[in-house]
Amino acid sequence: MIQLSDRLMAMEESATIAMSRKSRELKAQGKDVISLSLGEPDFFTPQFIKDAAVEAMNNNFTMYTPVPGYDDLRESISLKFKRDNNLDYAKNQIVVSTGAKQSIANVVLSLINEGDEVIIPAPYWVSYLEIVKVAEGVPVVINAGIENDFKITGAQLEAAITPKTKLFMFSTPCNPTGSVYSKEELQDLANVLKKYPHIVALSDEIYEHINFKGKHESLAQFPEIYNQVVTVNGVSKAWAMTGWRLGYIGAPKEIADACDKVQGQFTSATCSITQKAAIAAMKAEPAVLKDMIAAFKSRRELVLNSLNKMPGVITNNPEGAFYVFPDISSFFGKKFGAYTINTAEDLCMYLLEESLVALVSGEAFGDPNCFRISYAASEETLTEAMKRIAEGLAKLS
Ligand code: PMP
Ligand code: GLU
């Protein structure tokens, strides 16, 4: 009999991916399911990026590349960090990976020994906790409630620090809450981190361009902690390139070297063609994303306006990414037909089977009172989905 590893058995399946698989299965059975489960832009990759990929193929960029990425790609990322974030990362501080997911896994595997503590504010993105567990680290979760716009303060961070703390990881704009840390809020975290120079902070900024508040603020901007911060980013979200698989870090050189070493044994570099296409994305001015950001903004209004009309649903005011993470705990204990709703998971199952809308329950994001709506869908689809959710919730009593 095959015996899987304890490491694998202790790992949860990605809830975002599981829910999108379930809705795909229902669709295949002919059910008209609307899936708002996966965090994936519904736009296509811009033509100039596809053209760069075709050109790369025709020019035979089809072989193994340096593990941390082509030199010209890393140079363009270095310029992007300067242009968009005013961050100085030299080429040898940049490692390109097969998605930001791998970038994060590389960093965690490079730093974490068995028993090392990793501080993660909840709600967090589903994969953070599981990646830490695979590395035999201990996740230390800080609950950031909806009343604090799902953000933590420096004092909360400091209270979670112990002699075993090795890493702190978070995202801004945040998946799943859409919360965006201001410069002052990041400064508050930086003031704490600078007192503990052995602690590394992983700042996941993959949604930086999808920000309705204005300018994106990076944690690494504070010189007193620059040497402790790993900035994670990627092309999946802003450039609608989820299938191309490219993420990257800007990091202290020791960490970049370590990630290069890990990646050299696990996967080597990401796809050569994707890398050449990503150069075109890096060189493009973020201003070309204006229309996409405007579309996300008006979808956010649509979803928030509908949610705010549903009795028992509480929302924060998401200022970035393309998610809303409402508190729906007032429905716990309610029933409809054979359904009894005791958890967010029950509610998501009910809405999937009864209302044909796929969402992701908050448990996997570390907040069991909420569910996540990804509004990366057309306004027409969103209008219908919100109508179905409203009707489904209204039937519960
Ligand atoms: N970080 C966050 C916060 C995310 O939502 C995602 C989701 N795709 C990733 C990292 C990973 O992105 P990718 O691997 O597609 O670059
Ligand atoms: N990150 C996206 C999400 O949160 C894509 C799915 C995944 O990579 O887990 O839905």
Short mmCIF file of C-alpha atoms and ligand atoms in Angstrom, two decimals:
data_model
loop_
_atom_site.label_atom_id
_atom_site.label_comp_id
_atom_site.label_asym_id
_atom_site.label_seq_id
_atom_site.Cartn_x
_atom_site.Cartn_y
_atom_site.Cartn_z
CA MET A 1 0.00 0.00 0.00
CA ILE A 2 1.26 3.47 -0.85
CA GLN A 3 2.05 5.55 2.21
CA LEU A 4 2.08 9.26 1.63
CA SER A 5 4.37 11.49 3.69
CA ASP A 6 3.23 13.03 6.99
CA ARG A 7 4.14 16.36 5.40
CA LEU A 8 1.66 15.80 2.59
CA MET A 9 -1.03 14.39 4.87
CA ALA A 10 -0.81 17.47 7.12
CA MET A 11 -1.33 19.77 4.12
CA GLU A 12 -4.76 21.12 3.15
CA GLU A 13 -5.76 21.28 -0.48
CA SER A 14 -5.87 24.86 -1.79
CA ALA A 15 -9.46 25.98 -1.11
CA THR A 16 -9.46 28.44 -4.01
CA ILE A 17 -8.42 25.75 -6.44
CA ALA A 18 -10.77 23.15 -4.89
CA MET A 19 -13.78 25.45 -5.22
CA SER A 20 -13.00 26.35 -8.82
CA ARG A 21 -12.65 22.63 -9.60
CA LYS A 22 -16.04 21.94 -8.00
CA SER A 23 -17.73 24.66 -10.02
CA ARG A 24 -16.08 23.38 -13.20
CA GLU A 25 -17.48 19.90 -12.46
CA LEU A 26 -20.99 21.28 -11.95
CA LYS A 27 -20.71 23.25 -15.19
CA ALA A 28 -19.67 20.06 -16.98
CA GLN A 29 -22.89 18.47 -15.68
CA GLY A 30 -24.78 21.24 -17.45
CA LYS A 31 -25.47 23.40 -14.36
CA ASP A 32 -25.37 27.13 -14.94
CA VAL A 33 -22.88 27.89 -12.15
CA ILE A 34 -21.36 31.36 -11.81
CA SER A 35 -17.87 31.01 -10.42
CA LEU A 36 -16.57 33.88 -8.34
CA SER A 37 -14.15 31.54 -6.61
CA LEU A 38 -10.82 31.92 -8.34
CA GLY A 39 -8.67 35.02 -8.07
CA GLU A 40 -8.02 35.39 -11.75
CA PRO A 41 -8.55 38.41 -14.02
CA ASP A 42 -11.18 37.77 -16.70
CA PHE A 43 -9.21 39.94 -19.15
CA PHE A 44 -6.93 38.47 -21.79
CA THR A 45 -3.19 39.05 -21.79
CA PRO A 46 -2.47 42.30 -23.70
CA GLN A 47 -1.53 41.79 -27.35
CA PHE A 48 1.92 43.42 -27.06
CA ILE A 49 2.90 40.80 -24.48
CA LYS A 50 1.66 37.94 -26.67
CA ASP A 51 3.59 39.45 -29.59
CA ALA A 52 6.78 39.45 -27.50
CA ALA A 53 6.22 35.75 -26.76
CA VAL A 54 5.78 34.88 -30.43
CA GLU A 55 8.91 36.80 -31.29
CA ALA A 56 10.82 34.97 -28.53
CA MET A 57 9.75 31.61 -29.92
CA ASN A 58 10.64 32.60 -33.47
CA ASN A 59 14.04 33.74 -32.23
CA ASN A 60 14.52 30.37 -30.56
CA PHE A 61 14.47 31.45 -26.95
CA THR A 62 13.38 27.92 -26.18
CA MET A 63 16.18 26.52 -24.08
CA TYR A 64 17.07 26.38 -20.39
CA THR A 65 17.76 29.85 -19.05
CA PRO A 66 19.80 30.96 -16.04
CA VAL A 67 17.95 29.68 -12.94
CA PRO A 68 17.04 33.13 -11.54
CA GLY A 69 15.93 34.38 -14.97
CA TYR A 70 17.47 35.95 -18.09
CA ASP A 71 19.74 38.91 -17.36
CA ASP A 72 17.65 41.28 -19.49
CA LEU A 73 14.48 40.25 -17.64
CA ARG A 74 16.08 40.86 -14.26
CA GLU A 75 17.38 44.21 -15.48
CA SER A 76 13.87 45.19 -16.55
CA ILE A 77 12.50 44.10 -13.14
CA SER A 78 15.19 46.17 -11.43
CA LEU A 79 14.06 49.21 -13.46
CA LYS A 80 10.41 48.47 -12.69
CA PHE A 81 11.15 48.38 -8.94
CA LYS A 82 12.82 51.80 -9.26
CA ARG A 83 10.12 53.32 -11.50
CA ASP A 84 7.05 52.07 -9.63
CA ASN A 85 8.24 51.56 -6.07
CA ASN A 86 11.40 53.67 -5.77
CA LEU A 87 13.21 50.54 -4.58
CA ASP A 88 16.81 49.74 -5.44
CA TYR A 89 17.24 46.08 -6.25
CA ALA A 90 20.31 45.13 -8.28
CA LYS A 91 20.00 42.30 -10.78
CA ASN A 92 21.65 39.86 -8.37
CA GLN A 93 18.99 40.58 -5.76
CA ILE A 94 16.21 39.46 -8.10
CA VAL A 95 15.04 35.88 -8.61
CA VAL A 96 12.32 35.04 -11.13
CA SER A 97 10.20 31.94 -10.45
CA THR A 98 7.32 29.87 -11.76
CA GLY A 99 4.68 32.18 -10.29
CA ALA A 100 4.77 34.23 -7.11
CA LYS A 101 3.56 31.07 -5.42
CA GLN A 102 6.96 29.51 -6.05
CA SER A 103 8.71 32.74 -5.06
CA ILE A 104 7.02 32.51 -1.66
CA ALA A 105 7.80 28.79 -1.30
CA ASN A 106 11.47 29.46 -2.15
CA VAL A 107 11.74 32.15 0.53
CA VAL A 108 10.08 30.01 3.19
CA LEU A 109 12.19 26.94 2.34
CA SER A 110 15.32 29.10 2.39
CA LEU A 111 14.67 30.52 5.85
CA ILE A 112 12.61 28.17 7.96
CA ASN A 113 13.89 25.37 10.18
CA GLU A 114 11.63 22.97 12.04
CA GLY A 115 9.88 24.86 14.84
CA ASP A 116 10.68 28.37 13.58
CA GLU A 117 7.72 30.68 13.96
CA VAL A 118 6.19 32.60 11.08
CA ILE A 119 3.80 35.43 11.92
CA ILE A 120 0.86 35.66 9.52
CA PRO A 121 -1.98 38.16 9.95
CA ALA A 122 -5.41 36.63 9.24
CA PRO A 123 -7.21 36.86 6.88
CA TYR A 124 -4.28 35.59 4.82
CA TRP A 125 -3.94 34.12 1.38
CA VAL A 126 -4.65 30.36 1.53
CA SER A 127 -1.21 29.11 0.53
CA TYR A 128 0.87 31.00 3.13
CA LEU A 129 -0.05 28.69 6.00
CA GLU A 130 0.39 25.47 4.06
CA ILE A 131 3.77 26.49 2.63
CA VAL A 132 4.98 27.24 6.17
CA LYS A 133 3.68 23.88 7.41
CA VAL A 134 5.48 22.00 4.62
CA ALA A 135 8.70 23.72 5.69
CA GLU A 136 7.99 22.45 9.26
CA GLY A 137 7.59 26.00 10.51
CA VAL A 138 4.96 27.02 13.02
CA PRO A 139 2.40 29.57 11.78
CA VAL A 140 1.55 32.19 14.42
CA VAL A 141 -1.67 33.82 13.33
CA ILE A 142 -2.71 37.34 14.38
CA ASN A 143 -6.42 37.96 13.93
CA ALA A 144 -7.08 41.24 12.18
CA GLY A 145 -10.82 41.75 12.44
CA ILE A 146 -13.17 43.49 10.03
CA GLU A 147 -13.51 46.32 12.57
CA ASN A 148 -9.83 47.16 11.91
CA ASP A 149 -10.29 46.90 8.14
CA PHE A 150 -8.53 43.51 8.45
CA LYS A 151 -5.15 45.16 9.08
CA ILE A 152 -2.74 44.75 11.99
CA THR A 153 -0.77 47.36 13.91
CA GLY A 154 2.88 47.38 14.94
CA ALA A 155 1.79 46.69 18.53
CA GLN A 156 -0.07 43.54 17.44
CA LEU A 157 2.96 42.42 15.44
CA GLU A 158 5.27 43.01 18.40
CA ALA A 159 2.99 41.09 20.76
CA ALA A 160 3.28 38.02 18.50
CA ILE A 161 7.10 38.08 18.33
CA THR A 162 8.98 35.44 20.36
CA PRO A 163 12.62 34.33 20.33
CA LYS A 164 11.58 31.74 17.72
CA THR A 165 10.12 34.23 15.23
CA LYS A 166 11.95 34.08 11.93
CA LEU A 167 9.55 35.48 9.36
CA PHE A 168 6.53 37.75 9.02
CA MET A 169 4.42 37.48 5.86
CA PHE A 170 1.47 39.46 4.57
CA SER A 171 -0.02 40.92 1.39
CA THR A 172 -0.93 44.51 0.50
CA PRO A 173 -3.30 44.94 -1.30
CA CYS A 174 -4.57 41.90 0.56
CA ASN A 175 -6.02 38.71 -0.79
CA PRO A 176 -8.75 37.99 0.46
CA THR A 177 -9.82 41.31 2.04
CA GLY A 178 -8.82 43.96 -0.49
CA SER A 179 -7.30 45.97 2.38
CA VAL A 180 -4.42 48.25 1.50
CA TYR A 181 -1.80 49.38 4.03
CA SER A 182 -1.02 53.10 3.98
CA LYS A 183 2.52 54.45 4.29
CA GLU A 184 1.88 55.33 7.94
CA GLU A 185 0.58 51.83 8.70
CA LEU A 186 3.64 50.27 7.06
CA GLN A 187 5.90 52.67 8.98
CA ASP A 188 4.28 51.42 12.19
CA LEU A 189 5.19 47.83 11.24
CA ALA A 190 8.69 48.92 10.18
CA ASN A 191 9.28 50.59 13.56
CA VAL A 192 8.75 47.21 15.20
CA LEU A 193 10.69 45.15 12.66
CA LYS A 194 13.78 47.36 12.96
CA LYS A 195 14.07 46.35 16.62
CA TYR A 196 14.37 42.68 15.53
CA PRO A 197 16.89 42.70 12.68
CA HIS A 198 16.99 38.88 12.46
CA ILE A 199 13.29 38.76 11.48
CA VAL A 200 12.60 38.78 7.75
CA ALA A 201 9.40 40.33 6.38
CA LEU A 202 7.89 38.96 3.18
CA SER A 203 5.76 41.67 1.61
CA ASP A 204 3.53 40.18 -1.10
CA GLU A 205 2.66 43.06 -3.43
CA ILE A 206 1.29 41.08 -6.38
CA TYR A 207 -1.85 43.26 -6.47
CA GLU A 208 0.08 46.55 -6.36
CA HIS A 209 -1.45 47.96 -9.54
CA ILE A 210 -5.02 47.05 -8.59
CA ASN A 211 -5.31 49.81 -6.04
CA PHE A 212 -8.23 52.24 -5.90
CA LYS A 213 -6.70 54.35 -3.19
CA GLY A 214 -3.91 55.88 -5.18
CA LYS A 215 -0.23 55.18 -4.86
CA HIS A 216 0.98 51.74 -3.83
CA GLU A 217 3.28 51.72 -0.81
CA SER A 218 6.03 49.10 -0.41
CA LEU A 219 7.31 47.87 2.93
CA ALA A 220 10.91 47.85 1.68
CA GLN A 221 10.83 51.67 1.21
CA PHE A 222 11.97 52.24 4.81
CA PRO A 223 15.79 52.24 4.76
CA GLU A 224 16.00 51.03 8.37
CA ILE A 225 14.44 47.66 7.41
CA TYR A 226 15.34 47.39 3.72
CA ASN A 227 17.84 44.61 4.52
CA GLN A 228 15.12 42.56 6.23
CA VAL A 229 12.44 42.74 3.55
CA VAL A 230 11.69 40.45 0.63
CA THR A 231 9.34 42.09 -1.88
CA VAL A 232 7.25 39.58 -3.84
CA ASN A 233 5.53 40.49 -7.07
CA GLY A 234 4.48 38.90 -10.36
CA VAL A 235 2.71 39.32 -13.67
CA SER A 236 -0.37 37.14 -13.03
CA LYS A 237 -2.76 39.79 -11.80
CA ALA A 238 -1.99 43.18 -13.33
CA TRP A 239 -1.05 41.76 -16.71
CA ALA A 240 -3.66 38.99 -16.80
CA MET A 241 -0.94 36.36 -17.17
CA THR A 242 -2.03 33.71 -14.65
CA GLY A 243 -1.30 30.81 -17.00
CA TRP A 244 2.14 32.02 -18.04
CA ARG A 245 3.58 31.40 -14.56
CA LEU A 246 5.99 34.15 -13.61
CA GLY A 247 6.62 35.74 -10.23
CA TYR A 248 9.71 37.37 -8.77
CA ILE A 249 11.38 38.67 -5.64
CA GLY A 250 13.61 41.59 -4.80
CA ALA A 251 15.55 40.56 -1.72
CA PRO A 252 18.72 40.87 0.34
CA LYS A 253 21.44 39.15 -1.70
CA GLU A 254 21.85 36.19 0.72
CA ILE A 255 18.16 35.38 0.39
CA ALA A 256 18.20 35.79 -3.40
CA ASP A 257 21.18 33.40 -3.58
CA ALA A 258 19.37 30.91 -1.35
CA CYS A 259 16.23 31.03 -3.51
CA ASP A 260 18.36 30.54 -6.63
CA LYS A 261 19.85 27.42 -4.99
CA VAL A 262 16.46 25.97 -3.95
CA GLN A 263 14.97 26.64 -7.37
CA GLY A 264 18.02 25.12 -9.09
CA GLN A 265 17.12 21.80 -7.49
CA PHE A 266 13.33 21.95 -7.70
CA THR A 267 12.29 23.45 -11.03
CA SER A 268 15.14 25.43 -12.65
CA ALA A 269 14.01 28.67 -14.27
CA THR A 270 10.48 29.39 -15.40
CA CYS A 271 9.56 29.16 -19.09
CA SER A 272 11.97 30.96 -21.43
CA ILE A 273 9.14 32.31 -23.62
CA THR A 274 7.22 33.62 -20.62
CA GLN A 275 10.36 35.40 -19.45
CA LYS A 276 10.77 37.24 -22.75
CA ALA A 277 7.07 38.16 -22.74
CA ALA A 278 7.40 39.47 -19.19
CA ILE A 279 10.11 41.91 -20.31
CA ALA A 280 7.46 43.62 -22.44
CA ALA A 281 5.16 43.82 -19.39
CA MET A 282 7.92 45.25 -17.19
CA LYS A 283 8.79 47.91 -19.75
CA ALA A 284 5.19 49.05 -20.23
CA GLU A 285 4.12 52.07 -18.22
CA PRO A 286 1.57 51.11 -15.56
CA ALA A 287 -0.67 53.86 -17.05
CA VAL A 288 -1.74 51.35 -19.73
CA LEU A 289 -3.59 49.48 -16.96
CA LYS A 290 -5.91 52.44 -16.37
CA ASP A 291 -8.95 50.92 -18.10
CA MET A 292 -8.62 47.60 -16.33
CA ILE A 293 -8.35 49.31 -12.95
CA ALA A 294 -11.39 51.46 -13.74
CA ALA A 295 -13.33 48.29 -14.67
CA PHE A 296 -12.39 46.63 -11.37
CA LYS A 297 -13.37 49.76 -9.49
CA SER A 298 -16.85 49.92 -10.94
CA ARG A 299 -17.31 46.17 -10.35
CA ARG A 300 -16.33 46.72 -6.74
CA GLU A 301 -19.04 49.41 -6.42
CA LEU A 302 -21.59 47.06 -7.95
CA VAL A 303 -20.73 44.21 -5.55
CA LEU A 304 -20.51 46.44 -2.46
CA ASN A 305 -23.81 48.18 -3.27
CA SER A 306 -25.56 44.83 -3.57
CA LEU A 307 -23.97 43.38 -0.43
CA ASN A 308 -24.81 46.47 1.58
CA LYS A 309 -28.48 45.94 0.73
CA MET A 310 -28.46 42.35 2.06
CA PRO A 311 -29.57 42.20 5.70
CA GLY A 312 -27.02 40.44 7.92
CA VAL A 313 -24.04 40.99 5.62
CA ILE A 314 -21.19 43.21 6.87
CA THR A 315 -18.39 44.47 4.62
CA ASN A 316 -15.23 46.51 4.99
CA ASN A 317 -14.26 48.94 2.26
CA PRO A 318 -11.76 47.06 0.10
CA GLU A 319 -9.34 49.47 -1.55
CA GLY A 320 -7.42 47.10 -3.78
CA ALA A 321 -7.17 43.66 -5.42
CA PHE A 322 -10.47 42.22 -6.73
CA TYR A 323 -11.99 40.62 -3.68
CA VAL A 324 -14.65 41.38 -1.09
CA PHE A 325 -14.61 39.40 2.14
CA PRO A 326 -17.95 39.99 3.89
CA ASP A 327 -18.77 38.78 7.39
CA ILE A 328 -21.77 36.48 7.04
CA SER A 329 -21.75 34.97 10.55
CA SER A 330 -25.27 36.30 11.22
CA PHE A 331 -26.55 33.43 9.04
CA PHE A 332 -25.07 30.74 11.29
CA GLY A 333 -27.85 28.68 12.86
CA LYS A 334 -30.30 29.43 10.01
CA LYS A 335 -31.95 26.83 7.78
CA PHE A 336 -33.57 26.26 4.42
CA GLY A 337 -35.03 22.86 3.48
CA ALA A 338 -32.42 20.19 4.19
CA TYR A 339 -29.70 22.80 4.65
CA THR A 340 -28.57 23.97 8.10
CA ILE A 341 -25.91 26.66 8.06
CA ASN A 342 -23.43 26.36 10.90
CA THR A 343 -20.27 27.58 9.17
CA ALA A 344 -19.11 29.71 6.27
CA GLU A 345 -18.30 26.46 4.51
CA ASP A 346 -21.94 25.31 4.92
CA LEU A 347 -23.10 28.64 3.53
CA CYS A 348 -20.79 28.38 0.50
CA MET A 349 -21.98 24.82 -0.17
CA TYR A 350 -25.61 25.97 0.08
CA LEU A 351 -25.02 28.92 -2.26
CA LEU A 352 -23.21 26.65 -4.72
CA GLU A 353 -25.85 23.91 -4.78
CA GLU A 354 -28.98 26.00 -4.29
CA SER A 355 -28.08 29.34 -5.88
CA LEU A 356 -25.40 28.15 -8.32
CA VAL A 357 -22.77 30.67 -7.25
CA ALA A 358 -19.28 29.48 -6.30
CA LEU A 359 -17.48 31.45 -3.57
CA VAL A 360 -14.67 30.43 -1.21
CA SER A 361 -15.38 30.12 2.49
CA GLY A 362 -13.30 32.09 4.97
CA GLU A 363 -11.93 29.13 6.96
CA ALA A 364 -9.06 28.62 4.51
CA PHE A 365 -8.18 32.33 4.77
CA GLY A 366 -8.11 32.17 8.57
CA ASP A 367 -11.47 33.87 9.22
CA PRO A 368 -14.39 31.47 9.61
CA ASN A 369 -16.99 34.28 9.79
CA CYS A 370 -16.54 35.35 6.19
CA PHE A 371 -16.55 34.22 2.60
CA ARG A 372 -14.61 35.57 -0.36
CA ILE A 373 -16.14 36.94 -3.51
CA SER A 374 -13.76 37.42 -6.42
CA TYR A 375 -15.26 40.13 -8.61
CA ALA A 376 -12.98 39.50 -11.57
CA ALA A 377 -16.02 38.92 -13.79
CA SER A 378 -18.15 41.04 -16.12
CA GLU A 379 -20.75 43.43 -14.65
CA GLU A 380 -23.48 41.36 -16.25
CA THR A 381 -22.22 38.19 -14.56
CA LEU A 382 -21.75 40.00 -11.26
CA THR A 383 -25.27 41.46 -11.38
CA GLU A 384 -26.76 38.00 -11.86
CA ALA A 385 -24.49 36.48 -9.18
CA MET A 386 -25.43 39.13 -6.62
CA LYS A 387 -29.11 38.59 -7.38
CA ARG A 388 -28.70 34.86 -6.78
CA ILE A 389 -26.77 35.39 -3.54
CA ALA A 390 -29.38 37.86 -2.26
CA GLU A 391 -32.19 35.41 -3.02
CA GLY A 392 -30.29 32.49 -1.50
CA LEU A 393 -29.57 34.38 1.72
CA ALA A 394 -33.15 35.67 1.95
CA LYS A 395 -34.47 32.11 1.92
CA LEU A 396 -32.57 31.25 5.12
CA SER A 397 -34.41 31.65 8.40
N1 PMP B 1 0.10 36.01 -3.64
C1 PMP B 1 -1.20 36.32 -3.59
C2 PMP B 1 -1.67 37.23 -2.51
C3 PMP B 1 -2.09 35.76 -4.52
O1 PMP B 1 -3.39 36.06 -4.46
C4 PMP B 1 -1.60 34.88 -5.49
C5 PMP B 1 -2.64 34.25 -6.38
N2 PMP B 1 -2.48 33.95 -7.53
C6 PMP B 1 -0.23 34.62 -5.52
C7 PMP B 1 0.59 35.19 -4.58
C8 PMP B 1 0.40 33.69 -6.51
O2 PMP B 1 0.32 34.15 -7.80
P1 PMP B 1 1.06 33.46 -9.03
O3 PMP B 1 1.66 32.19 -8.53
O4 PMP B 1 0.02 33.25 -10.07
O5 PMP B 1 2.11 34.44 -9.47
N1 GLU B 2 -4.35 33.30 -5.94
C1 GLU B 2 -5.60 33.10 -6.62
C2 GLU B 2 -6.70 32.98 -5.60
O1 GLU B 2 -6.50 33.32 -4.48
C3 GLU B 2 -5.51 31.93 -7.56
C4 GLU B 2 -5.65 30.57 -6.98
C5 GLU B 2 -4.44 30.10 -6.29
O2 GLU B 2 -3.35 30.29 -6.82
O3 GLU B 2 -4.61 29.56 -5.18
O4 GLU B 2 -7.78 32.59 -5.93
#
